[in-house]
Amino acid sequence: DLDEQAVARLQNQGKTVIGIAYGVSVLGLIAIADPLRPTSREAVAALQALGIEVIMLTGDNRRTAAQIAREAGVSRFEAELLPQHKAQRVTALQQQGRHVGMIGDGVNDAPALAAAEVSFAIGAGSDVAIHAADVTLMRSDLLSAVDAIRLSRATFRKIRQNLFFAFIYNVLGIPLAAAGLLNPVIAGAA
C-alpha cells in the first residue's frame, strides 16, 4: 500500500524516503534530507572554471540524486551506487586516461577515495574517509578543495619555473666556465 506519488514527490525534493511498516502494512514514510552545504554550488562552479569536470557519485536513489545534482549545478551524476561501485567508476575513468580526484566524507566513499589519484576528505566526515584520503579539509566546505587545487597548481608552476631557470644557468654557465669566459666560482654559485 505504498503511496508511490508521495514517495516520488519527496524524492523530487532531494529527500531519501524510508517506509515504516508493520507486517505488510505501511504505517508511514520518513523523509531524510541531507541539505546541500551553502557553498556547494559556488564550489562546483569554481571547479568547472578550473577546467575540472565534476561528476557526482552517490548511493542515493536516482530522483533524489537528480535534485541534489540540479541544486549543486552538477550536470553528470550516477546514483544508487554501493561503495565498491564508486571505486569502480573512479578506476574506469582512470583507464580512459583521465586524472581523477575524489571528495568524500563517509565510510561509503572510502574505497573511491583510496582509488583516486588525489582525494579529499571533509574534516567533519568519518574516520575511515579521513584515513583513506590524501588531504583532509579542515572546514566542511567544498571551497577548501578548490583552494587546495589552486595552491597545488601554483606550487607546480613555481617548481617548473625554478627548474627552467636552474637548467638555463647550467646550460649557459658550464660552457662559459669551461671556455674560461666565466669564473668557475661564479658559475658554481649561479
Short mmCIF file of C-alpha atoms in Angstrom, two decimals:
data_model
loop_
_atom_site.label_atom_id
_atom_site.label_comp_id
_atom_site.label_asym_id
_atom_site.label_seq_id
_atom_site.Cartn_x
_atom_site.Cartn_y
_atom_site.Cartn_z
CA ASP A 1 0.00 0.00 0.00
CA LEU A 2 2.93 2.33 -0.59
CA ASP A 3 1.88 5.77 -1.87
CA GLU A 4 4.20 5.99 -4.88
CA GLN A 5 3.18 9.59 -5.63
CA ALA A 6 4.11 10.74 -2.12
CA VAL A 7 7.44 8.91 -2.36
CA ALA A 8 8.19 10.45 -5.78
CA ARG A 9 7.21 13.94 -4.55
CA LEU A 10 9.60 13.66 -1.58
CA GLN A 11 12.41 12.22 -3.70
CA ASN A 12 11.99 15.03 -6.23
CA GLN A 13 12.60 17.43 -3.32
CA GLY A 14 16.01 15.80 -2.79
CA LYS A 15 14.93 13.64 0.15
CA THR A 16 15.61 9.97 0.79
CA VAL A 17 12.39 8.18 1.70
CA ILE A 18 12.12 5.27 4.12
CA GLY A 19 8.90 3.36 4.64
CA ILE A 20 7.82 2.27 8.12
CA ALA A 21 5.82 -0.92 8.05
CA TYR A 22 4.25 -3.41 10.38
CA GLY A 23 3.98 -6.76 8.64
CA VAL A 24 2.84 -5.90 5.14
CA SER A 25 1.07 -2.65 6.09
CA VAL A 26 2.84 0.66 5.52
CA LEU A 27 2.41 2.82 8.61
CA GLY A 28 4.18 5.89 7.34
CA LEU A 29 7.07 7.44 5.50
CA ILE A 30 10.18 9.14 6.83
CA ALA A 31 11.86 11.65 4.55
CA ILE A 32 15.53 12.32 5.28
CA ALA A 33 17.22 15.35 3.79
CA ASP A 34 20.95 15.90 3.65
CA PRO A 35 20.86 19.56 2.69
CA LEU A 36 23.42 20.96 0.31
CA ARG A 37 26.18 22.91 2.01
CA PRO A 38 25.71 26.64 1.36
CA THR A 39 28.84 26.97 -0.80
CA SER A 40 28.48 23.74 -2.78
CA ARG A 41 27.07 25.38 -5.91
CA GLU A 42 29.85 28.00 -5.82
CA ALA A 43 32.49 25.27 -5.34
CA VAL A 44 31.17 23.25 -8.29
CA ALA A 45 31.24 26.37 -10.49
CA ALA A 46 34.80 27.16 -9.32
CA LEU A 47 35.96 23.61 -10.09
CA GLN A 48 34.40 23.80 -13.54
CA ALA A 49 36.09 27.18 -14.10
CA LEU A 50 39.41 25.44 -13.35
CA GLY A 51 38.66 23.01 -16.19
CA ILE A 52 37.63 20.16 -13.90
CA GLU A 53 34.66 18.03 -14.86
CA VAL A 54 32.53 17.42 -11.78
CA ILE A 55 30.74 14.06 -11.52
CA MET A 56 28.59 13.23 -8.51
CA LEU A 57 28.66 9.60 -7.35
CA THR A 58 26.05 8.77 -4.75
CA GLY A 59 24.27 5.91 -3.08
CA ASP A 60 21.03 7.89 -3.09
CA ASN A 61 18.17 6.92 -5.38
CA ARG A 62 18.03 8.44 -8.85
CA ARG A 63 15.30 11.03 -8.18
CA THR A 64 16.98 12.36 -5.04
CA ALA A 65 20.37 12.42 -6.77
CA ALA A 66 18.93 14.31 -9.76
CA GLN A 67 17.51 17.01 -7.49
CA ILE A 68 20.73 17.40 -5.48
CA ALA A 69 22.79 17.50 -8.70
CA ARG A 70 20.50 20.23 -10.09
CA GLU A 71 20.83 22.27 -6.88
CA ALA A 72 24.63 21.89 -6.93
CA GLY A 73 25.00 22.69 -10.63
CA VAL A 74 26.33 19.22 -11.47
CA SER A 75 25.32 18.01 -14.92
CA ARG A 76 26.66 14.45 -14.66
CA PHE A 77 25.81 12.10 -11.82
CA GLU A 78 25.46 8.42 -11.06
CA ALA A 79 23.06 7.19 -8.39
CA GLU A 80 22.29 4.07 -6.37
CA LEU A 81 25.98 3.14 -6.15
CA LEU A 82 27.43 0.89 -3.48
CA PRO A 83 30.91 1.79 -2.16
CA GLN A 84 32.68 -0.69 -4.45
CA HIS A 85 30.79 0.71 -7.44
CA LYS A 86 32.09 4.21 -6.68
CA ALA A 87 35.64 2.85 -6.67
CA GLN A 88 34.96 1.02 -9.94
CA ARG A 89 33.75 4.29 -11.53
CA VAL A 90 36.95 6.03 -10.42
CA THR A 91 39.05 3.21 -11.87
CA ALA A 92 37.06 3.24 -15.13
CA LEU A 93 37.74 6.97 -15.56
CA GLN A 94 41.44 6.38 -14.91
CA GLN A 95 41.50 3.62 -17.54
CA GLN A 96 40.16 6.19 -20.00
CA GLY A 97 43.36 8.16 -19.36
CA ARG A 98 41.75 10.71 -17.07
CA HIS A 99 43.21 12.05 -13.84
CA VAL A 100 40.67 11.55 -11.08
CA GLY A 101 40.23 13.41 -7.82
CA MET A 102 37.58 12.46 -5.28
CA ILE A 103 35.95 14.41 -2.47
CA GLY A 104 34.01 12.46 0.14
CA ASP A 105 33.02 12.33 3.77
CA GLY A 106 31.55 8.92 4.51
CA VAL A 107 32.52 5.32 5.04
CA ASN A 108 30.89 4.55 1.70
CA ASP A 109 33.32 6.97 -0.03
CA ALA A 110 36.50 5.38 1.37
CA PRO A 111 37.12 2.84 -1.45
CA ALA A 112 36.76 5.57 -4.10
CA LEU A 113 38.95 7.96 -2.08
CA ALA A 114 41.64 5.28 -1.95
CA ALA A 115 41.35 4.58 -5.70
CA ALA A 116 41.59 8.23 -6.82
CA GLU A 117 44.90 9.83 -7.74
CA VAL A 118 44.21 12.61 -5.27
CA SER A 119 41.45 12.53 -2.69
CA PHE A 120 40.00 15.00 -0.23
CA ALA A 121 38.08 14.07 2.91
CA ILE A 122 35.75 16.55 4.54
CA GLY A 123 37.16 17.12 8.04
CA ALA A 124 33.80 16.52 9.72
CA GLY A 125 33.49 13.20 7.86
CA SER A 126 34.06 9.67 9.06
CA ASP A 127 37.44 8.50 10.34
CA VAL A 128 37.59 5.89 7.57
CA ALA A 129 37.20 8.57 4.88
CA ILE A 130 39.83 10.75 6.55
CA HIS A 131 42.33 7.87 6.70
CA ALA A 132 41.66 6.86 3.08
CA ALA A 133 42.11 10.37 1.69
CA ASP A 134 45.32 12.17 0.72
CA VAL A 135 44.13 15.55 2.03
CA THR A 136 41.78 16.31 4.91
CA LEU A 137 39.90 19.57 4.55
CA MET A 138 39.63 21.23 7.94
CA ARG A 139 36.43 23.09 7.06
CA SER A 140 33.29 21.27 5.94
CA ASP A 141 33.30 23.42 2.84
CA LEU A 142 33.99 22.25 -0.71
CA LEU A 143 35.62 25.60 -1.45
CA SER A 144 38.54 24.31 0.64
CA ALA A 145 39.17 21.71 -2.08
CA VAL A 146 39.16 24.48 -4.69
CA ASP A 147 41.71 26.40 -2.60
CA ALA A 148 43.89 23.27 -2.27
CA ILE A 149 43.81 22.68 -6.05
CA ARG A 150 44.70 26.31 -6.77
CA LEU A 151 47.56 26.15 -4.26
CA SER A 152 48.78 22.89 -5.79
CA ARG A 153 48.74 24.33 -9.30
CA ALA A 154 50.58 27.48 -8.19
CA THR A 155 53.21 25.36 -6.43
CA PHE A 156 53.67 23.19 -9.50
CA ARG A 157 54.08 26.28 -11.71
CA LYS A 158 56.75 27.65 -9.34
CA ILE A 159 58.61 24.31 -9.34
CA ARG A 160 58.65 24.24 -13.16
CA GLN A 161 59.81 27.86 -13.25
CA ASN A 162 62.64 27.12 -10.83
CA LEU A 163 63.71 24.03 -12.80
CA PHE A 164 63.70 26.05 -16.03
CA PHE A 165 65.96 28.74 -14.60
CA ALA A 166 68.27 26.17 -12.98
CA PHE A 167 68.55 24.43 -16.37
CA ILE A 168 69.31 27.73 -18.14
CA TYR A 169 72.01 28.61 -15.61
CA ASN A 170 73.67 25.25 -16.15
CA VAL A 171 73.34 25.33 -19.92
CA LEU A 172 74.94 28.79 -20.07
CA GLY A 173 77.24 28.69 -17.03
CA ILE A 174 79.07 25.40 -17.54
CA PRO A 175 80.18 26.03 -21.16
CA LEU A 176 81.16 29.62 -20.33
CA ALA A 177 83.18 28.44 -17.31
CA ALA A 178 84.74 25.60 -19.36
CA ALA A 179 85.74 28.11 -22.07
CA GLY A 180 87.33 30.33 -19.45
CA LEU A 181 84.87 33.17 -20.07
CA LEU A 182 83.30 32.88 -16.62
CA ASN A 183 84.93 32.43 -13.27
CA PRO A 184 84.09 28.83 -12.12
CA VAL A 185 83.24 30.15 -8.64
CA ILE A 186 80.61 32.45 -10.13
CA ALA A 187 79.27 29.66 -12.38
CA GLY A 188 79.07 27.32 -9.38
CA ALA A 189 77.28 29.95 -7.29
CA ALA A 190 74.76 30.51 -10.10
#
